[in-house]
Short mmCIF file of C-alpha atoms in Angstrom, two decimals:
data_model
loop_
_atom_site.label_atom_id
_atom_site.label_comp_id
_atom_site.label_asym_id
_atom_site.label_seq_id
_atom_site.Cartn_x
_atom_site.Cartn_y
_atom_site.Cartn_z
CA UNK M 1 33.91 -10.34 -58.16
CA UNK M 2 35.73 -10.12 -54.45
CA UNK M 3 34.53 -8.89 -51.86
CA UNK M 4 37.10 -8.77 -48.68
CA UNK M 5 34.13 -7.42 -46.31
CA UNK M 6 30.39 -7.55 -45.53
CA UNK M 7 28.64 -7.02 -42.65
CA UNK M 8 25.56 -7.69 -41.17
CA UNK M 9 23.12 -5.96 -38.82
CA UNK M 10 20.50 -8.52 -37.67
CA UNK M 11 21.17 -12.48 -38.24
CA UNK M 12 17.38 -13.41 -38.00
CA UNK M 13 16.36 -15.81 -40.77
CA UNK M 14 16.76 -13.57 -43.75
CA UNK M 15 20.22 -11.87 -42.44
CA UNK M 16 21.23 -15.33 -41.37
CA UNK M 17 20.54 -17.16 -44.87
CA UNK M 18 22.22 -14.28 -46.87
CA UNK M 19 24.92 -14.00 -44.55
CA UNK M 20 25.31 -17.65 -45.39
CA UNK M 21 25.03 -17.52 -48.68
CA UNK M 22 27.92 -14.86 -49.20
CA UNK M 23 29.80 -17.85 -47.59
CA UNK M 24 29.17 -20.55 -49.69
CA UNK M 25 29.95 -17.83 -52.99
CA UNK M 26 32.57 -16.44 -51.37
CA UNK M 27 34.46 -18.51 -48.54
CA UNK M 28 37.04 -15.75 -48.22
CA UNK M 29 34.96 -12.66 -47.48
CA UNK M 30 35.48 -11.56 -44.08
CA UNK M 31 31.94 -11.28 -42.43
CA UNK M 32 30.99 -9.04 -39.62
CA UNK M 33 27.67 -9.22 -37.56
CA UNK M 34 25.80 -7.70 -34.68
CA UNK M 35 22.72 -9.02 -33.36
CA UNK M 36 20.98 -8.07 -29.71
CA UNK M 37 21.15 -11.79 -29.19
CA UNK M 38 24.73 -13.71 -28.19
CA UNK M 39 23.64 -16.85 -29.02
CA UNK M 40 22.70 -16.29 -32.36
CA UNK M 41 26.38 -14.40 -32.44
CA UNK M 42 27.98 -16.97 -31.39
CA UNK M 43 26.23 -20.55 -33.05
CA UNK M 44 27.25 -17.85 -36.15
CA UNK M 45 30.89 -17.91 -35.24
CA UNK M 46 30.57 -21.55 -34.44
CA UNK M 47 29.28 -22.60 -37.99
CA UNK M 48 31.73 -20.53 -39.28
CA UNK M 49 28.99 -18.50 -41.34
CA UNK M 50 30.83 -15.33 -39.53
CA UNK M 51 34.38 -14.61 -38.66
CA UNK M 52 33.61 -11.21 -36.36
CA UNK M 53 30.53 -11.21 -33.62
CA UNK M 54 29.74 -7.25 -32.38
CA UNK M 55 28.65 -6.35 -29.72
CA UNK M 56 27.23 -3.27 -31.03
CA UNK M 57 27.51 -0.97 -33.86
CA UNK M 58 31.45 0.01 -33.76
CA UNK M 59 34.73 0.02 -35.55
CA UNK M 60 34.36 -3.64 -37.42
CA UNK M 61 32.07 -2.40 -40.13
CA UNK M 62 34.56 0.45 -41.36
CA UNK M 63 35.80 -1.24 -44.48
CA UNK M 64 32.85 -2.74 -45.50
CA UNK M 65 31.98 -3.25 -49.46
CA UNK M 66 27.91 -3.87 -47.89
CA UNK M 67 26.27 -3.77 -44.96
CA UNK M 68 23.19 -5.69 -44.61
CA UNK M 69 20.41 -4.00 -42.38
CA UNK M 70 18.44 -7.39 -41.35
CA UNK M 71 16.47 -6.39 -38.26
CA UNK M 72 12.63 -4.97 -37.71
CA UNK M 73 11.82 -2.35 -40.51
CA UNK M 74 11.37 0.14 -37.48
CA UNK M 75 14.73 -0.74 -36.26
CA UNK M 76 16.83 -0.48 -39.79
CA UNK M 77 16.28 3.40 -40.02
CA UNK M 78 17.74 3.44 -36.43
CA UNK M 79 20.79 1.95 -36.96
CA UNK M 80 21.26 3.75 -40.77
CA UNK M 81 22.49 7.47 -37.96
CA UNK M 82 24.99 4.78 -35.96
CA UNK M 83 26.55 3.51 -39.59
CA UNK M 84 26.98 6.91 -41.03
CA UNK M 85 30.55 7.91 -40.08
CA UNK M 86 31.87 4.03 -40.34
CA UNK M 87 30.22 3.21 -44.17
CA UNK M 88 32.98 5.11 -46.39
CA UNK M 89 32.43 6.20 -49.79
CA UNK M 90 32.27 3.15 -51.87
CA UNK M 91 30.23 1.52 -49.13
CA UNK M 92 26.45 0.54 -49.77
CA UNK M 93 24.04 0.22 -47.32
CA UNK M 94 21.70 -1.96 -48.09
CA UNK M 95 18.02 -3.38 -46.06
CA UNK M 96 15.95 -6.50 -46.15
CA UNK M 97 12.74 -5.11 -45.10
CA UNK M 98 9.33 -5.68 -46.81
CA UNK M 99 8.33 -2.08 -46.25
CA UNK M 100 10.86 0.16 -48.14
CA UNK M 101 9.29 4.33 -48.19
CA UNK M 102 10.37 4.92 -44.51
CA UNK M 103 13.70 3.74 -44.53
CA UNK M 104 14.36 5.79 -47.60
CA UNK M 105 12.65 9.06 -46.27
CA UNK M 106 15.16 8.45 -42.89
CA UNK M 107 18.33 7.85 -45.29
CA UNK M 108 17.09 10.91 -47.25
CA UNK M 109 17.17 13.01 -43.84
CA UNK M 110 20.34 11.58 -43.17
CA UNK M 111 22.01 12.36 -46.50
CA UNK M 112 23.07 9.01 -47.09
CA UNK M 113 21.60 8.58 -50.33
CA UNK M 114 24.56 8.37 -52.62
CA UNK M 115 25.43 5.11 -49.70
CA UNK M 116 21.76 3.56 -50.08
CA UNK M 117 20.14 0.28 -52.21
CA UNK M 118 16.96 -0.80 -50.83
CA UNK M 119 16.51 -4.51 -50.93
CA UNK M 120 13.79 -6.97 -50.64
CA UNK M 121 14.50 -10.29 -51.01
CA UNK M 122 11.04 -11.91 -51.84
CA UNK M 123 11.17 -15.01 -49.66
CA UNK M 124 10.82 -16.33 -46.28
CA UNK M 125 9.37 -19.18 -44.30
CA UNK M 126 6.72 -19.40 -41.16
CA UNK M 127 9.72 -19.75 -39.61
CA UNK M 128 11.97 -17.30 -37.78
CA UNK M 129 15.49 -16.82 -35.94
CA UNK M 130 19.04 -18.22 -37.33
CA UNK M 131 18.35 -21.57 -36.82
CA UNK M 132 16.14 -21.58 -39.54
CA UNK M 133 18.40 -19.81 -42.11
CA UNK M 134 19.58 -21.69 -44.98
CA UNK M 135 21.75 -20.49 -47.80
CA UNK M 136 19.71 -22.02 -50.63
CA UNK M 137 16.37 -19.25 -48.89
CA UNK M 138 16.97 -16.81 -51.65
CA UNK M 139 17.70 -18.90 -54.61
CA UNK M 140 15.58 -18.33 -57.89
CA UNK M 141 13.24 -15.87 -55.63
CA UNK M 142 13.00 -11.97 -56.64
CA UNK M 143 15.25 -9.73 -54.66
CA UNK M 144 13.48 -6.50 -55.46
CA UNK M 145 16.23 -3.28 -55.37
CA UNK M 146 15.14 -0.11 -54.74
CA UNK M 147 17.62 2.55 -55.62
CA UNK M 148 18.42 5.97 -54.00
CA UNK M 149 17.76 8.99 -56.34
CA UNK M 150 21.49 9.75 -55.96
CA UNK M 151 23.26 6.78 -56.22
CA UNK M 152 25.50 5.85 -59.55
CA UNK M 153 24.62 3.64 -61.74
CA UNK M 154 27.59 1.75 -61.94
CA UNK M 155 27.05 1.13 -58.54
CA UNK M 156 23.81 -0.45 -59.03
CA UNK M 157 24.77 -2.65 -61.38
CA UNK M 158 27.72 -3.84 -59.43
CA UNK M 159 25.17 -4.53 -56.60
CA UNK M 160 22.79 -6.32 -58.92
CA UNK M 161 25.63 -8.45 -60.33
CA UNK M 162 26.80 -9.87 -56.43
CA UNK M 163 22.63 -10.40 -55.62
CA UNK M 164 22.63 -12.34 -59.05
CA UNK M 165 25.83 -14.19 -57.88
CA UNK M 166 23.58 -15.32 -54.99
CA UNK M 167 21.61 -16.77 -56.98
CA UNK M 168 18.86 -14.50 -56.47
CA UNK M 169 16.51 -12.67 -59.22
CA UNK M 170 17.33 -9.24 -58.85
CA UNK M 171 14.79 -6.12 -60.19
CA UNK M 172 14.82 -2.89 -60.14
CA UNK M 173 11.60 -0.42 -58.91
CA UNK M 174 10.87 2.69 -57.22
CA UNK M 175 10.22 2.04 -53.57
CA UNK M 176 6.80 3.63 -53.46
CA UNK M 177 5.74 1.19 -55.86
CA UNK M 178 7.01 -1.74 -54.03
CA UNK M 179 5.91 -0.82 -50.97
CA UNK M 180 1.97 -0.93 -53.23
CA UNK M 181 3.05 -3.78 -55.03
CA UNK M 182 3.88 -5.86 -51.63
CA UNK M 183 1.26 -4.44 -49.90
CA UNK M 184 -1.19 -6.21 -52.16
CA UNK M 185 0.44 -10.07 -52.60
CA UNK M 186 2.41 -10.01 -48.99
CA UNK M 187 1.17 -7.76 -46.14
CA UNK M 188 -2.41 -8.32 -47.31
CA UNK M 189 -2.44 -12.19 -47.41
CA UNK M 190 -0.41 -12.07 -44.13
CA UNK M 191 -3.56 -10.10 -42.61
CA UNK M 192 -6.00 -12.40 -43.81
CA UNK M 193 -4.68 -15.50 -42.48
CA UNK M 194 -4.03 -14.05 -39.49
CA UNK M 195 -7.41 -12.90 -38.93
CA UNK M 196 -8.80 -16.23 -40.62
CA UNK M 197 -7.36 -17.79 -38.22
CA UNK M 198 -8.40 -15.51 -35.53
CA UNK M 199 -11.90 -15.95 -36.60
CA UNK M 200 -11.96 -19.40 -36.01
CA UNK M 201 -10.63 -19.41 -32.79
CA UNK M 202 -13.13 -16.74 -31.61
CA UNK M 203 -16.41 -18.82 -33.45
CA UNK M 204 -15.24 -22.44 -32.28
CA UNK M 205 -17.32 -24.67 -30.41
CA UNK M 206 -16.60 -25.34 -26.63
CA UNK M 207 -14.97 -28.73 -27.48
CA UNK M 208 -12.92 -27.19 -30.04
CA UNK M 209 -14.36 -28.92 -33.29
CA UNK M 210 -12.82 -26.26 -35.80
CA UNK M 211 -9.74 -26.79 -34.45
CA UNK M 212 -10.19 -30.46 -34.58
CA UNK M 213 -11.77 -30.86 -38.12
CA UNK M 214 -9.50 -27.84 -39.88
CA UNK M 215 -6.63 -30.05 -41.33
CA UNK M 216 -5.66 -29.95 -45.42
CA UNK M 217 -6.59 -26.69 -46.86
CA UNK M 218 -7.47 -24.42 -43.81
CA UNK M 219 -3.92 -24.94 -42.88
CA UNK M 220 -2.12 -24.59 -46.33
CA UNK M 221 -4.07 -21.28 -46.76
CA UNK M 222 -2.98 -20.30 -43.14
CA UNK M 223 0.16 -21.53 -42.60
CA UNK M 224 1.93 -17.39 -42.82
CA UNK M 225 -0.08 -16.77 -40.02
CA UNK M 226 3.06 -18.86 -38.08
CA UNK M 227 5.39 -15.91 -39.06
CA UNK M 228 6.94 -13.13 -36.50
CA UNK M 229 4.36 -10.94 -34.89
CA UNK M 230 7.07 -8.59 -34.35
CA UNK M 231 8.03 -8.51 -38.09
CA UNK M 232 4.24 -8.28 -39.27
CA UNK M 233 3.20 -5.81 -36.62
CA UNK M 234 6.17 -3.35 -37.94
CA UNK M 235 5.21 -3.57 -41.67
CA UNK M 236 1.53 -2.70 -40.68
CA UNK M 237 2.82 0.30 -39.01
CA UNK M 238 5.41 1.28 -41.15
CA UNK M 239 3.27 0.53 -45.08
CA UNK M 240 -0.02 1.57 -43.23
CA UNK M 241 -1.36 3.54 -45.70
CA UNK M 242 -0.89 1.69 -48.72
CA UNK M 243 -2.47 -1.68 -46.29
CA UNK M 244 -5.39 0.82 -45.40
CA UNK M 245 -6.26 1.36 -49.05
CA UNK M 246 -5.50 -1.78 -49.84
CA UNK M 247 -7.93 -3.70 -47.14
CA UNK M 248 -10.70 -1.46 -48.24
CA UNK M 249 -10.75 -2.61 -51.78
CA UNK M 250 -10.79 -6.07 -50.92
CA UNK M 251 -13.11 -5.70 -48.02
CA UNK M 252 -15.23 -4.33 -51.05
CA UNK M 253 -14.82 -7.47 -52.99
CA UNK M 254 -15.97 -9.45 -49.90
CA UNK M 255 -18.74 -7.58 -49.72
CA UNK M 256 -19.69 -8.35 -53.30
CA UNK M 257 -19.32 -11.77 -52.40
CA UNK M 258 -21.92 -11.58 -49.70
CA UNK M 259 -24.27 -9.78 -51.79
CA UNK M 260 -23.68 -12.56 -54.35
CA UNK M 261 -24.52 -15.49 -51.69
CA UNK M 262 -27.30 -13.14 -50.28
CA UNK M 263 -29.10 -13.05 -53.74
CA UNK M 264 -28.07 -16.75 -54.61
CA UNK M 265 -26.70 -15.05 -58.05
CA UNK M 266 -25.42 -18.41 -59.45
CA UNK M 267 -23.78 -16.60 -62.51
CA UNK M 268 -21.97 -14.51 -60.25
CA UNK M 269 -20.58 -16.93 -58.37
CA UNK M 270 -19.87 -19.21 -60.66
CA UNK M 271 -17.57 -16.58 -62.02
CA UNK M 272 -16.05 -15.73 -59.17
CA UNK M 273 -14.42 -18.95 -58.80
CA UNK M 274 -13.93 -19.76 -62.15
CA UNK M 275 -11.84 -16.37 -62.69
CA UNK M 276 -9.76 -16.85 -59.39
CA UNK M 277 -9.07 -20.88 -60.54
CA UNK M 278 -8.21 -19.40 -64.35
CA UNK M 279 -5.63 -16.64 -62.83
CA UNK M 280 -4.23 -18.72 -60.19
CA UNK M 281 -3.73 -21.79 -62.56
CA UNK M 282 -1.49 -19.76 -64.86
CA UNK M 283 0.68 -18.28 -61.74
CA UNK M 284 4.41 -19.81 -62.44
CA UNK M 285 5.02 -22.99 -60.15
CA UNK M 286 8.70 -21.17 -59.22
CA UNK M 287 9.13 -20.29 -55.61
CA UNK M 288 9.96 -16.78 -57.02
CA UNK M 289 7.10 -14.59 -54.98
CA UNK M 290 6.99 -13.43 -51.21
CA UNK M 291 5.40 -16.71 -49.63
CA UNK M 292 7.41 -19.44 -50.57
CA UNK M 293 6.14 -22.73 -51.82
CA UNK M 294 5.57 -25.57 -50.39
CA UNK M 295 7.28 -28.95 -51.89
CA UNK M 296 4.75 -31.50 -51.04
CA UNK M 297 2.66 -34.86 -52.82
CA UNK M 298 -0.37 -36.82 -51.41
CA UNK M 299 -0.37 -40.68 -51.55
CA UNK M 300 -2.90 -43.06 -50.88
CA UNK M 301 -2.00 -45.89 -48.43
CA UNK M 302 -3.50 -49.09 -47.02
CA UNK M 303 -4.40 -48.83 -43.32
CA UNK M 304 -1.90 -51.34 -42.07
CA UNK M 305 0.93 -51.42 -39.63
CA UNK M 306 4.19 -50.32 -41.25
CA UNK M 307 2.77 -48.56 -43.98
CA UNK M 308 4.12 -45.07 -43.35
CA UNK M 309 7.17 -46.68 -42.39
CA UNK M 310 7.38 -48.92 -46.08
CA UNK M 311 7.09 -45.27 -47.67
CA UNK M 312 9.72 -43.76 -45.47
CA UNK M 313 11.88 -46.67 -46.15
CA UNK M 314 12.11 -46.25 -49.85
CA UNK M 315 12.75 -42.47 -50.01
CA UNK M 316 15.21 -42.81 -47.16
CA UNK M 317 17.17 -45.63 -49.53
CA UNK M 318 17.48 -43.20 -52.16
CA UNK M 319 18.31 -40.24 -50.40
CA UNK M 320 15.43 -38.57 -50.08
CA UNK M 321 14.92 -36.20 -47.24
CA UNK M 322 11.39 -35.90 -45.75
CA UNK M 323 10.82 -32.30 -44.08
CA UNK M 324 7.50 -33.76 -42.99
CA UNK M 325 4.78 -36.61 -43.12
CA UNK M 326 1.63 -36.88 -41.66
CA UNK M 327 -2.08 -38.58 -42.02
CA UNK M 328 -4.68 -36.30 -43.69
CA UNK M 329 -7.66 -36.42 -41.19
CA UNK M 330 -9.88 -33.82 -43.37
CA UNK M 331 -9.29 -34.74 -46.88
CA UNK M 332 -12.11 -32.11 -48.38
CA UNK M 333 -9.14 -29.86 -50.05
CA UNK M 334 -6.96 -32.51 -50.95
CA UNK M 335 -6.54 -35.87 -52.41
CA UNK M 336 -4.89 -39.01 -50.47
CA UNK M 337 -4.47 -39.86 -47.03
CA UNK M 338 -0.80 -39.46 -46.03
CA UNK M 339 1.36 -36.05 -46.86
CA UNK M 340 4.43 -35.70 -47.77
CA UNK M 341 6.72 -32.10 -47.53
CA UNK M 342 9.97 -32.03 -48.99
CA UNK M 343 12.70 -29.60 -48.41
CA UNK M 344 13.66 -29.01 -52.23
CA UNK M 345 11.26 -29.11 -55.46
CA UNK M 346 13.27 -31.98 -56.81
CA UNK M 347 13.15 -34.27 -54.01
CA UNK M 348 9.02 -33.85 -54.56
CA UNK M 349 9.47 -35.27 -58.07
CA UNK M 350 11.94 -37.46 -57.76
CA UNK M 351 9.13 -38.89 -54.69
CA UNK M 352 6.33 -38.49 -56.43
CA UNK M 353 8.23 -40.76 -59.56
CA UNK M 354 9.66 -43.45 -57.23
CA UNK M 355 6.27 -43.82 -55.37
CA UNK M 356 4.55 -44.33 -58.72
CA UNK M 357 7.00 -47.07 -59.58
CA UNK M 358 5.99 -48.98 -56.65
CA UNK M 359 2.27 -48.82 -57.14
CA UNK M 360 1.13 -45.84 -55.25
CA UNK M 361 -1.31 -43.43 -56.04
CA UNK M 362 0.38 -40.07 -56.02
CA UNK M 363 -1.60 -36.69 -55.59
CA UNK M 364 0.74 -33.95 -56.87
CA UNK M 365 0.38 -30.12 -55.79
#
């Protein structure tokens, strides 16, 4: 496939790491971007992940085989009126947002629908902006598609074909059951940890002991609370009623866990966690879902000078990248004292295996 045009509407993380990976598939697709902020325009330009920085919504997108909406989900039915007269017949328009009924109801108003794929690519990071895109963000995760009533089929497949050349997962649903669907394993967990972490901060002690003590698991469970506000706060407004329903139900599930502690009910709870470990347990390791995985291995060490720096050593001498390292303080989730995060899955294993040759105990996750 060739593609001599794309264009992109928002080069935040996800619009950043697509935009990058059409370059890396195809170096000679001509890529034009507009983004409220000039820097990110222009360290764009300067990587050479784009060839044309706008300044707004004009004449550089006529031409285009896809346009990328990448901003705010409230923003992305905005810009669909601006794009109307410049996205010509053969054009799709295509979104990245996690919330997908509005922005069809607005291209439905706006009679774009023979013009309009939805698209949700399922992954993301705590981590926002450009400077945190990477090409590799989408590969082997689900890049959900939501197709107008209106638009060919060929059309479709021609799209799903150039997401698959990404190296993404591409499937097809209707958007009103994505926007349930993501409701339940993305906005809702999102919510949680926020509040979770909310919670805490509101019940600590004066000295700050929660904060102090909640290392290991509070902060793996957590660690999407880090994302945009911006981002999250639109998706609440824009999938509210499917989060409303949603929150309910598992509000009632809490509420059966209460009852459960209340009456002591050691059956009951004993299930509880024996289901959740059962379903979890046979959950595919792939990095395929909304909240990406984290590549990371526990090791025991000797408390001695130059011990950290003995491990860093080795996996440095066989080029292996570290994305972080740290001692565990509050080891009641996790085994060993010092973590290690890794960028890639196979930098974890390849770790965890080279670690183990030199007589350390290795946790894996």
């Amino acid at each position: 496939m060739e593609y001599k045009k794309i264009g992109f509407v928002g080069l935040g993380l996800i619009g950043g790491s697509i935009a990058k990976a059409v370059r890396r598939y195809y170096p000679d697709c001509e890529i034009a971007a507009f983004d409220k902020n000039r820097e990110t325009l222009a360290l764009a330009v300067q990587e050479g992940t784009i060839h044309t920085a706008c300044s707004s919504i004009d004449e550089n997108f006529r031409g285009c085989s896809y346009i990328f909406l990448c901003t705010p989900v409230a923003y992305n039915a905005a810009y669909l009126a601006q794009l109307k007269d410049l996205a010509g017949k053969d054009c799709i328009l295509t979104d990245v947002g996690s919330v997908k009924t509005s922005i069809h109801e607005e291209v439905i108003a706006l009679d774009l629908e023979e013009n309009f794929i939805g698209g949700h690519p399922m992954a993301g990071s705590e981590k926002s902006g450009f400077s945190n895109a990477k090409a590799h963000l989408i590969e082997n995760a689900y890049y959900i598609l939501t197709p107008s009533a209106k638009v060919g089929r060929e059309k479709v497949e021609t799209y799903k074909s150039f997401i698959r050349s990404l190296k993404a997962l591409p499937i097809v649903l209707d958007y009103r059951e994505h926007d349930f669907i993501t409701g339940t394993i993305s906005h809702l967990p999102h919510i949680i940890a926020a509040t979770l972490v909310n919670f805490v901060h509101d019940t600590d002690t004066e000295d700050e002991l929660m904060k102090a003590l909640a290392a290991g698991g509070f902060k793996d469970i957590t660690r999407i609370a880090s994302s945009s506000p911006v981002m999250w706060q639109q998706v609440c407004l824009k999938n509210k009623d499917n989060i409303s329903r949603i929150l309910g139900n598992y509000i009632e599930s809490l509420q059966k866990a209460k009852i459960s502690v209340d009456a002591g009910n050691e059956t009951a709870l004993y299930s509880l966690f024996e289901s959740s470990r059962d379903y979890r347990d046979s959950m595919p390791n792939s990095s395929a879902g909304p909240i990406k995985k984290q590549f990371a291995l526990y090791c025991d060490i000797i408390d001695e000078a130059g011990g950290i720096a003995t491990i860093a050593t080795i996996l440095a001498s066989n080029n292996i990248n570290i994305k972080n390292i740290g001692i565990v303080h509050n080891r009641e989730f996790e085994e060993g004292v010092l973590r290690i995060e890794f960028y890639q899955e196979a930098s974890c294993t390849k770790a965890a295996a080279l670690l183990q040759k030199y007589r350390y105990i290795v946790y894996e996750v």
